[in-house]
Amino acid sequence: MVVGDFPIELDTLVIGAGPGGYVAAIRAAQLGQKVSIVDKGVLGGVCLNVGCIPSKALIAAAHRYETAKHSEEMGIKADNVTVDFSKVQEWKAGIVKKLTGGVEGLLKGNKVEILSGEAYFVDANTVRIMSENSAQTYKFNNCIIATGSRPIEIPTFKYSKRVIDSTGALSLPEIPKKMVVIGGGYIGTELGTAYANFGTEVVIVEGADELLNGFEKQMTSVVKRRLKKKNVEIFTKAMAKGVEETENGVKVTFEVNGEAKTVEADYCLVTVGRKPNSDELGLEQLGVEKTDRGIIKIDDQCRTSVSNIYAIGDIVDGPPLAHKASYEGKIAAEAISGHPSKIDYQAIPAVVFTDPEMATVGYQEHEAKAEGIEVASAKFPFGANGRALALDSADGFLKLVTRKEDGLVIGAQIVGTNASDMIAELGLAIEAGMTAEDIAMTIHAHPTLGEISMEAAEVAIGSPIHIIK
């Protein structure tokens, strides 16, 4: 490859190698495109390196520790259960390394050229890619932007050694004795739960009326009860005011019901949302339309206002979910190849790895009613399922939302153990246009958690077996 002032010709360029970008690059290459992908960081993006994967590893380790300490009811008692946190971090890093290596192998195996550096648009067909020691111009026919997002920093809570974002929380050198979490959304609650399971005293400060705003109150109440059993202190309708960093910790001030409170802790974790990485690409001079929040506007094929430039993932509208980004990446790659693929978010699931887990797909009951759809809901409790009881995980329920006129499944919500895995069947049911009767008539293995879907469907059609109608 010649490096210098002469532009290098590319067919399709993908900017960002996270779960949206690398999936888009692979699908585009499979469809016959000559693809190059560029990222200024490590392959896999935030999700693989400092997000989804390492956080779930930490959550799993914390759950193992908590289970080891509290299994007396099963007749299992362990004395002096300890955590070697450096070993936990080493194990977590090993998983990340294995997966990043896997992404590199997949890209190379699909003949995708990997470039390293930061891309800046010169015009609608040209970028300048700058690395530490060089800069090179590239010309492309089509481009997919998949640059993701970054944590929002509150002016009164500047990030430092003791005031940390989610990335910092995943790489702490020790288990804190006490931690304040500003923001009770999915990131704050997941990480707060993990450290509470490790024995950290956790305080969550949330500005909204409820923890995990956006999920049904019936679901979040199950999670809140479990958090309180772990001695997690929760303040809602609370306004974070400021933080003072001390020699060995922080003093966090916030206001609840007009009363000022101060909490001292080892760390303050700030998780108040994320902002799109769309501000340093030079998109303004191309005429790529964005909202005031920096969200890039796209059509139903992920095409921006500039016809040969596409955008996917956290930089476009919708929830910041890795699987949403991957899905959009496939759509964009197929659109560039001339396929009629279009985005359809009807069956996109959302999962929170709290204790117990929460998952939702399709319509929530109130959302369907707001759109004028007549619906019925049917619930089945985990406590009536043999497998859940045998796992000592009886908290929670599964709820089906069906269209009243024909029993079509249009939504489902689960709070309970393994909700993250169980939601897939219900997403498939919505995608395939199945009714509650279809699920009820599907034979589910016994004893499994999957039976809960069948049992809820039986409630929906008026023929429940294992609860009284």
mmCIF file of C-alpha atoms in Angstrom, residues 122-414:
data_model
loop_
_atom_site.group_PDB
_atom_site.id
_atom_site.type_symbol
_atom_site.label_atom_id
_atom_site.label_comp_id
_atom_site.label_asym_id
_atom_site.label_seq_id
_atom_site.Cartn_x
_atom_site.Cartn_y
_atom_site.Cartn_z
ATOM 1 C CA VAL A 122 -13.142 15.717 3.571
ATOM 2 C CA ASP A 123 -16.198 15.362 1.308
ATOM 3 C CA ALA A 124 -18.974 12.839 0.620
ATOM 4 C CA ASN A 125 -16.522 10.397 -0.973
ATOM 5 C CA THR A 126 -13.295 11.132 0.874
ATOM 6 C CA VAL A 127 -11.916 10.687 4.369
ATOM 7 C CA ARG A 128 -8.601 11.496 5.954
ATOM 8 C CA ILE A 129 -7.467 8.752 8.338
ATOM 9 C CA MET A 130 -5.006 9.951 10.931
ATOM 10 C CA SER A 131 -2.952 7.768 13.224
ATOM 11 C CA GLU A 132 -0.235 8.695 15.696
ATOM 12 C CA ASN A 133 2.512 8.860 13.102
ATOM 13 C CA SER A 134 0.786 9.292 9.748
ATOM 14 C CA ALA A 135 -2.195 10.582 7.797
ATOM 15 C CA GLN A 136 -3.618 9.167 4.587
ATOM 16 C CA THR A 137 -6.478 10.126 2.286
ATOM 17 C CA TYR A 138 -8.937 7.447 1.168
ATOM 18 C CA LYS A 139 -11.716 7.689 -1.431
ATOM 19 C CA PHE A 140 -14.774 5.440 -1.140
ATOM 20 C CA ASN A 141 -18.015 4.702 -2.967
ATOM 21 C CA ASN A 142 -20.099 4.044 0.151
ATOM 22 C CA CYS A 143 -19.503 4.532 3.861
ATOM 23 C CA ILE A 144 -21.152 3.138 7.009
ATOM 24 C CA ILE A 145 -20.600 5.230 10.150
ATOM 25 C CA ALA A 146 -20.649 3.145 13.346
ATOM 26 C CA THR A 147 -18.735 5.281 15.835
ATOM 27 C CA GLY A 148 -20.892 4.498 18.882
ATOM 28 C CA SER A 149 -21.275 6.643 21.981
ATOM 29 C CA ARG A 150 -19.498 7.752 25.142
ATOM 30 C CA PRO A 151 -20.621 8.417 28.735
ATOM 31 C CA ILE A 152 -22.156 11.805 29.475
ATOM 32 C CA GLU A 153 -20.090 13.831 31.942
ATOM 33 C CA ILE A 154 -21.963 16.068 34.399
ATOM 34 C CA PRO A 155 -20.174 19.430 34.884
ATOM 35 C CA THR A 156 -20.420 19.085 38.686
ATOM 36 C CA PHE A 157 -19.127 15.483 38.562
ATOM 37 C CA LYS A 158 -15.954 15.676 36.483
ATOM 38 C CA TYR A 159 -14.336 12.278 35.958
ATOM 39 C CA SER A 160 -11.230 11.655 38.052
ATOM 40 C CA LYS A 161 -9.564 8.877 40.000
ATOM 41 C CA ARG A 162 -12.523 8.585 42.380
ATOM 42 C CA VAL A 163 -15.354 9.904 40.167
ATOM 43 C CA ILE A 164 -15.650 7.235 37.513
ATOM 44 C CA ASP A 165 -17.696 6.192 34.491
ATOM 45 C CA SER A 166 -18.711 2.637 33.615
ATOM 46 C CA THR A 167 -15.288 1.932 32.097
ATOM 47 C CA GLY A 168 -13.624 2.930 35.356
ATOM 48 C CA ALA A 169 -16.042 0.819 37.377
ATOM 49 C CA LEU A 170 -15.080 -2.255 35.362
ATOM 50 C CA SER A 171 -11.370 -1.830 36.025
ATOM 51 C CA LEU A 172 -11.192 -0.955 39.724
ATOM 52 C CA PRO A 173 -8.117 -2.355 41.500
ATOM 53 C CA GLU A 174 -10.126 -3.427 44.543
ATOM 54 C CA ILE A 175 -13.676 -4.030 45.743
ATOM 55 C CA PRO A 176 -14.865 -0.729 47.263
ATOM 56 C CA LYS A 177 -16.271 -0.697 50.770
ATOM 57 C CA LYS A 178 -18.825 1.896 49.681
ATOM 58 C CA MET A 179 -19.924 3.305 46.320
ATOM 59 C CA VAL A 180 -22.405 5.989 45.291
ATOM 60 C CA VAL A 181 -24.053 5.476 41.900
ATOM 61 C CA ILE A 182 -25.459 8.588 40.198
ATOM 62 C CA GLY A 183 -28.107 7.332 37.777
ATOM 63 C CA GLY A 184 -30.385 4.349 38.289
ATOM 64 C CA GLY A 185 -30.697 3.259 34.673
ATOM 65 C CA TYR A 186 -29.604 -0.128 33.374
ATOM 66 C CA ILE A 187 -25.838 0.532 33.550
ATOM 67 C CA GLY A 188 -25.879 1.983 37.058
ATOM 68 C CA THR A 189 -28.214 -0.683 38.398
ATOM 69 C CA GLU A 190 -26.288 -3.571 36.799
ATOM 70 C CA LEU A 191 -22.922 -2.417 38.133
ATOM 71 C CA GLY A 192 -24.424 -1.387 41.477
ATOM 72 C CA THR A 193 -25.896 -4.900 41.820
ATOM 73 C CA ALA A 194 -22.575 -6.537 40.908
ATOM 74 C CA TYR A 195 -20.633 -4.617 43.563
ATOM 75 C CA ALA A 196 -23.410 -5.158 46.118
ATOM 76 C CA ASN A 197 -23.014 -8.908 45.497
ATOM 77 C CA PHE A 198 -19.286 -8.513 46.157
ATOM 78 C CA GLY A 199 -20.156 -6.909 49.507
ATOM 79 C CA THR A 200 -19.912 -3.210 48.640
ATOM 80 C CA GLU A 201 -22.307 -0.862 50.419
ATOM 81 C CA VAL A 202 -24.121 0.767 47.477
ATOM 82 C CA VAL A 203 -26.179 3.968 47.337
ATOM 83 C CA ILE A 204 -28.119 4.688 44.114
ATOM 84 C CA VAL A 205 -29.250 8.256 43.382
ATOM 85 C CA GLU A 206 -31.813 8.547 40.567
ATOM 86 C CA GLY A 207 -33.523 11.721 39.345
ATOM 87 C CA ALA A 208 -36.628 10.059 37.911
ATOM 88 C CA ASP A 209 -39.633 8.799 39.867
ATOM 89 C CA GLU A 210 -38.523 5.185 39.520
ATOM 90 C CA LEU A 211 -35.393 3.088 39.207
ATOM 91 C CA LEU A 212 -34.912 1.629 35.700
ATOM 92 C CA ASN A 213 -37.283 4.149 34.167
ATOM 93 C CA GLY A 214 -38.921 2.801 31.008
ATOM 94 C CA PHE A 215 -39.595 -0.666 32.378
ATOM 95 C CA GLU A 216 -42.944 -1.556 33.916
ATOM 96 C CA LYS A 217 -43.237 -0.753 37.614
ATOM 97 C CA GLN A 218 -44.349 -4.339 38.342
ATOM 98 C CA MET A 219 -40.999 -5.526 36.976
ATOM 99 C CA THR A 220 -38.789 -2.957 38.681
ATOM 100 C CA SER A 221 -40.473 -3.546 42.043
ATOM 101 C CA VAL A 222 -39.165 -7.142 41.989
ATOM 102 C CA VAL A 223 -35.629 -5.862 41.335
ATOM 103 C CA LYS A 224 -35.920 -3.159 43.997
ATOM 104 C CA ARG A 225 -37.001 -5.705 46.635
ATOM 105 C CA ARG A 226 -33.926 -7.810 45.870
ATOM 106 C CA LEU A 227 -31.655 -4.739 45.952
ATOM 107 C CA LYS A 228 -32.960 -3.794 49.384
ATOM 108 C CA LYS A 229 -32.189 -7.325 50.614
ATOM 109 C CA LYS A 230 -28.605 -6.631 49.540
ATOM 110 C CA ASN A 231 -28.726 -3.431 51.662
ATOM 111 C CA VAL A 232 -28.614 -1.179 48.606
ATOM 112 C CA GLU A 233 -29.967 2.260 49.527
ATOM 113 C CA ILE A 234 -32.108 3.784 46.749
ATOM 114 C CA PHE A 235 -33.065 7.453 46.424
ATOM 115 C CA THR A 236 -35.468 8.397 43.610
ATOM 116 C CA LYS A 237 -36.653 11.909 42.642
ATOM 117 C CA ALA A 238 -33.198 12.945 43.828
ATOM 118 C CA MET A 239 -31.035 15.710 42.391
ATOM 119 C CA ALA A 240 -27.271 15.168 42.376
ATOM 120 C CA LYS A 241 -25.564 18.402 43.413
ATOM 121 C CA GLY A 242 -21.820 17.855 43.514
ATOM 122 C CA VAL A 243 -18.867 15.807 44.643
ATOM 123 C CA GLU A 244 -15.772 16.606 46.672
ATOM 124 C CA GLU A 245 -12.791 14.325 46.244
ATOM 125 C CA THR A 246 -10.965 13.520 49.464
ATOM 126 C CA GLU A 247 -7.621 11.778 49.957
ATOM 127 C CA ASN A 248 -9.161 8.301 50.037
ATOM 128 C CA GLY A 249 -12.644 8.779 48.620
ATOM 129 C CA VAL A 250 -15.465 11.168 47.809
ATOM 130 C CA LYS A 251 -18.195 13.194 49.477
ATOM 131 C CA VAL A 252 -21.322 13.218 47.314
ATOM 132 C CA THR A 253 -24.115 15.732 47.913
ATOM 133 C CA PHE A 254 -27.654 15.379 46.576
ATOM 134 C CA GLU A 255 -31.124 16.638 47.395
ATOM 135 C CA VAL A 256 -34.260 14.588 48.114
ATOM 136 C CA ASN A 257 -37.649 16.180 48.921
ATOM 137 C CA GLY A 258 -35.920 19.504 49.566
ATOM 138 C CA GLU A 259 -33.482 17.940 52.027
ATOM 139 C CA ALA A 260 -29.732 18.026 51.359
ATOM 140 C CA LYS A 261 -27.817 14.809 51.952
ATOM 141 C CA THR A 262 -24.097 14.021 51.970
ATOM 142 C CA VAL A 263 -22.691 10.519 51.568
ATOM 143 C CA GLU A 264 -19.035 9.575 51.932
ATOM 144 C CA ALA A 265 -17.769 6.683 49.825
ATOM 145 C CA ASP A 266 -14.693 5.221 48.165
ATOM 146 C CA TYR A 267 -15.961 5.937 44.656
ATOM 147 C CA CYS A 268 -18.732 7.789 42.848
ATOM 148 C CA LEU A 269 -19.922 6.043 39.692
ATOM 149 C CA VAL A 270 -21.708 8.361 37.234
ATOM 150 C CA THR A 271 -24.082 6.643 34.778
ATOM 151 C CA VAL A 272 -26.520 9.265 33.525
ATOM 152 C CA GLY A 273 -26.611 8.256 29.879
ATOM 153 C CA ARG A 274 -24.454 8.289 26.777
ATOM 154 C CA LYS A 275 -23.920 10.751 23.932
ATOM 155 C CA PRO A 276 -23.299 9.887 20.255
ATOM 156 C CA ASN A 277 -19.780 10.080 18.826
ATOM 157 C CA SER A 278 -20.905 12.135 15.850
ATOM 158 C CA ASP A 279 -19.226 15.449 16.670
ATOM 159 C CA GLU A 280 -15.652 14.938 15.491
ATOM 160 C CA LEU A 281 -16.165 13.407 12.045
ATOM 161 C CA GLY A 282 -16.635 16.556 9.954
ATOM 162 C CA LEU A 283 -20.209 15.616 9.037
ATOM 163 C CA GLU A 284 -21.458 19.212 9.144
ATOM 164 C CA GLN A 285 -19.646 20.202 5.955
ATOM 165 C CA LEU A 286 -21.225 17.256 4.106
ATOM 166 C CA GLY A 287 -24.766 18.254 4.950
ATOM 167 C CA VAL A 288 -25.469 15.103 6.986
ATOM 168 C CA GLU A 289 -28.544 15.964 9.047
ATOM 169 C CA LYS A 290 -28.389 15.575 12.817
ATOM 170 C CA THR A 291 -30.656 16.402 15.733
ATOM 171 C CA ASP A 292 -29.748 18.879 18.480
ATOM 172 C CA ARG A 293 -28.498 15.887 20.516
ATOM 173 C CA GLY A 294 -26.091 14.873 17.735
ATOM 174 C CA ILE A 295 -28.208 11.901 16.611
ATOM 175 C CA ILE A 296 -27.749 11.275 12.873
ATOM 176 C CA LYS A 297 -31.039 11.112 10.960
ATOM 177 C CA ILE A 298 -31.512 8.010 8.787
ATOM 178 C CA ASP A 299 -34.196 6.422 6.621
ATOM 179 C CA ASP A 300 -35.471 2.846 6.921
ATOM 180 C CA GLN A 301 -32.327 1.515 5.217
ATOM 181 C CA CYS A 302 -29.957 3.394 7.578
ATOM 182 C CA ARG A 303 -29.151 5.913 4.816
ATOM 183 C CA THR A 304 -28.353 9.462 5.943
ATOM 184 C CA SER A 305 -29.348 12.648 4.108
ATOM 185 C CA VAL A 306 -26.226 12.038 1.971
ATOM 186 C CA SER A 307 -27.205 9.065 -0.197
ATOM 187 C CA ASN A 308 -23.931 7.088 -0.105
ATOM 188 C CA ILE A 309 -23.329 7.520 3.632
ATOM 189 C CA TYR A 310 -25.095 5.264 6.132
ATOM 190 C CA ALA A 311 -25.206 5.389 9.948
ATOM 191 C CA ILE A 312 -25.956 2.692 12.526
ATOM 192 C CA GLY A 313 -25.878 1.995 16.269
ATOM 193 C CA ASP A 314 -25.710 4.511 19.092
ATOM 194 C CA ILE A 315 -25.309 7.473 16.707
ATOM 195 C CA VAL A 316 -28.834 6.994 15.326
ATOM 196 C CA ASP A 317 -32.200 7.099 17.068
ATOM 197 C CA GLY A 318 -33.275 4.302 19.400
ATOM 198 C CA PRO A 319 -31.901 2.514 22.451
ATOM 199 C CA PRO A 320 -28.095 2.105 22.692
ATOM 200 C CA LEU A 321 -28.093 -1.675 22.329
ATOM 201 C CA ALA A 322 -25.306 -3.737 20.797
ATOM 202 C CA HIS A 323 -27.735 -6.116 19.067
ATOM 203 C CA LYS A 324 -29.625 -3.160 17.573
ATOM 204 C CA ALA A 325 -26.338 -1.895 16.110
ATOM 205 C CA SER A 326 -25.507 -5.339 14.678
ATOM 206 C CA TYR A 327 -28.982 -5.611 13.143
ATOM 207 C CA GLU A 328 -28.713 -2.157 11.567
ATOM 208 C CA GLY A 329 -25.232 -3.023 10.286
ATOM 209 C CA LYS A 330 -26.657 -5.937 8.323
ATOM 210 C CA ILE A 331 -29.467 -3.751 6.934
ATOM 211 C CA ALA A 332 -27.017 -1.044 5.786
ATOM 212 C CA ALA A 333 -24.667 -3.579 4.163
ATOM 213 C CA GLU A 334 -27.573 -5.197 2.339
ATOM 214 C CA ALA A 335 -28.958 -1.820 1.221
ATOM 215 C CA ILE A 336 -25.591 -0.871 -0.288
ATOM 216 C CA SER A 337 -25.668 -4.191 -2.167
ATOM 217 C CA GLY A 338 -29.054 -3.341 -3.650
ATOM 218 C CA HIS A 339 -31.201 -5.530 -1.406
ATOM 219 C CA PRO A 340 -34.660 -4.269 -0.320
ATOM 220 C CA SER A 341 -33.834 -4.765 3.399
ATOM 221 C CA LYS A 342 -35.460 -2.294 5.807
ATOM 222 C CA ILE A 343 -35.257 -1.812 9.553
ATOM 223 C CA ASP A 344 -38.126 -3.101 11.690
ATOM 224 C CA TYR A 345 -37.754 -2.695 15.436
ATOM 225 C CA GLN A 346 -40.994 -4.471 16.403
ATOM 226 C CA ALA A 347 -39.228 -7.503 17.866
ATOM 227 C CA ILE A 348 -36.025 -5.936 19.224
ATOM 228 C CA PRO A 349 -35.434 -7.098 22.811
ATOM 229 C CA ALA A 350 -33.961 -5.131 25.705
ATOM 230 C CA VAL A 351 -32.303 -6.921 28.619
ATOM 231 C CA VAL A 352 -31.029 -5.718 31.990
ATOM 232 C CA PHE A 353 -28.683 -8.025 33.917
ATOM 233 C CA THR A 354 -29.948 -7.078 37.347
ATOM 234 C CA ASP A 355 -30.772 -9.617 40.056
ATOM 235 C CA PRO A 356 -33.162 -10.982 38.936
ATOM 236 C CA GLU A 357 -32.778 -10.202 35.251
ATOM 237 C CA MET A 358 -35.329 -8.176 33.285
ATOM 238 C CA ALA A 359 -36.181 -8.493 29.602
ATOM 239 C CA THR A 360 -38.789 -6.995 27.295
ATOM 240 C CA VAL A 361 -39.682 -7.324 23.619
ATOM 241 C CA GLY A 362 -42.389 -5.767 21.503
ATOM 242 C CA TYR A 363 -45.137 -3.722 23.124
ATOM 243 C CA GLN A 364 -45.577 -3.095 26.802
ATOM 244 C CA GLU A 365 -49.283 -3.104 27.679
ATOM 245 C CA HIS A 366 -49.513 0.660 28.190
ATOM 246 C CA GLU A 367 -47.665 1.327 24.898
ATOM 247 C CA ALA A 368 -50.135 -0.779 22.918
ATOM 248 C CA LYS A 369 -53.115 0.930 24.559
ATOM 249 C CA ALA A 370 -51.603 4.341 23.783
ATOM 250 C CA GLU A 371 -51.620 3.360 20.102
ATOM 251 C CA GLY A 372 -55.270 2.347 20.275
ATOM 252 C CA ILE A 373 -54.623 -1.418 20.189
ATOM 253 C CA GLU A 374 -57.044 -3.471 22.268
ATOM 254 C CA VAL A 375 -54.889 -5.910 24.224
ATOM 255 C CA ALA A 376 -55.082 -8.560 26.903
ATOM 256 C CA SER A 377 -52.263 -9.525 29.260
ATOM 257 C CA ALA A 378 -51.492 -12.867 30.853
ATOM 258 C CA LYS A 379 -48.993 -13.501 33.657
ATOM 259 C CA PHE A 380 -47.381 -16.604 35.065
ATOM 260 C CA PRO A 381 -45.166 -16.515 38.185
ATOM 261 C CA PHE A 382 -41.708 -18.097 38.424
ATOM 262 C CA GLY A 383 -42.799 -19.350 41.843
ATOM 263 C CA ALA A 384 -45.158 -21.859 40.177
ATOM 264 C CA ASN A 385 -42.401 -23.356 38.025
ATOM 265 C CA GLY A 386 -40.518 -26.425 39.270
ATOM 266 C CA ARG A 387 -37.210 -25.524 37.663
ATOM 267 C CA ALA A 388 -37.253 -21.998 39.148
ATOM 268 C CA LEU A 389 -37.915 -23.430 42.606
ATOM 269 C CA ALA A 390 -35.123 -25.981 42.179
ATOM 270 C CA LEU A 391 -32.783 -23.127 41.277
ATOM 271 C CA ASP A 392 -33.893 -21.237 44.416
ATOM 272 C CA SER A 393 -35.022 -18.444 42.054
ATOM 273 C CA ALA A 394 -38.749 -18.116 42.583
ATOM 274 C CA ASP A 395 -38.962 -14.301 42.292
ATOM 275 C CA GLY A 396 -40.530 -12.813 39.193
ATOM 276 C CA PHE A 397 -43.052 -13.428 36.432
ATOM 277 C CA LEU A 398 -43.549 -13.620 32.687
ATOM 278 C CA LYS A 399 -46.196 -11.448 31.060
ATOM 279 C CA LEU A 400 -47.584 -11.897 27.548
ATOM 280 C CA VAL A 401 -49.289 -9.029 25.728
ATOM 281 C CA THR A 402 -51.710 -10.242 23.055
ATOM 282 C CA ARG A 403 -54.066 -8.546 20.620
ATOM 283 C CA LYS A 404 -57.612 -9.063 21.887
ATOM 284 C CA GLU A 405 -59.227 -9.754 18.525
ATOM 285 C CA ASP A 406 -57.072 -12.743 17.551
ATOM 286 C CA GLY A 407 -54.595 -13.560 20.354
ATOM 287 C CA LEU A 408 -51.589 -12.390 18.294
ATOM 288 C CA VAL A 409 -48.518 -12.027 20.509
ATOM 289 C CA ILE A 410 -47.329 -8.422 20.258
ATOM 290 C CA GLY A 411 -45.236 -8.091 23.405
ATOM 291 C CA ALA A 412 -43.671 -9.862 26.371
ATOM 292 C CA GLN A 413 -41.971 -8.862 29.608
ATOM 293 C CA ILE A 414 -39.983 -11.101 31.943
#
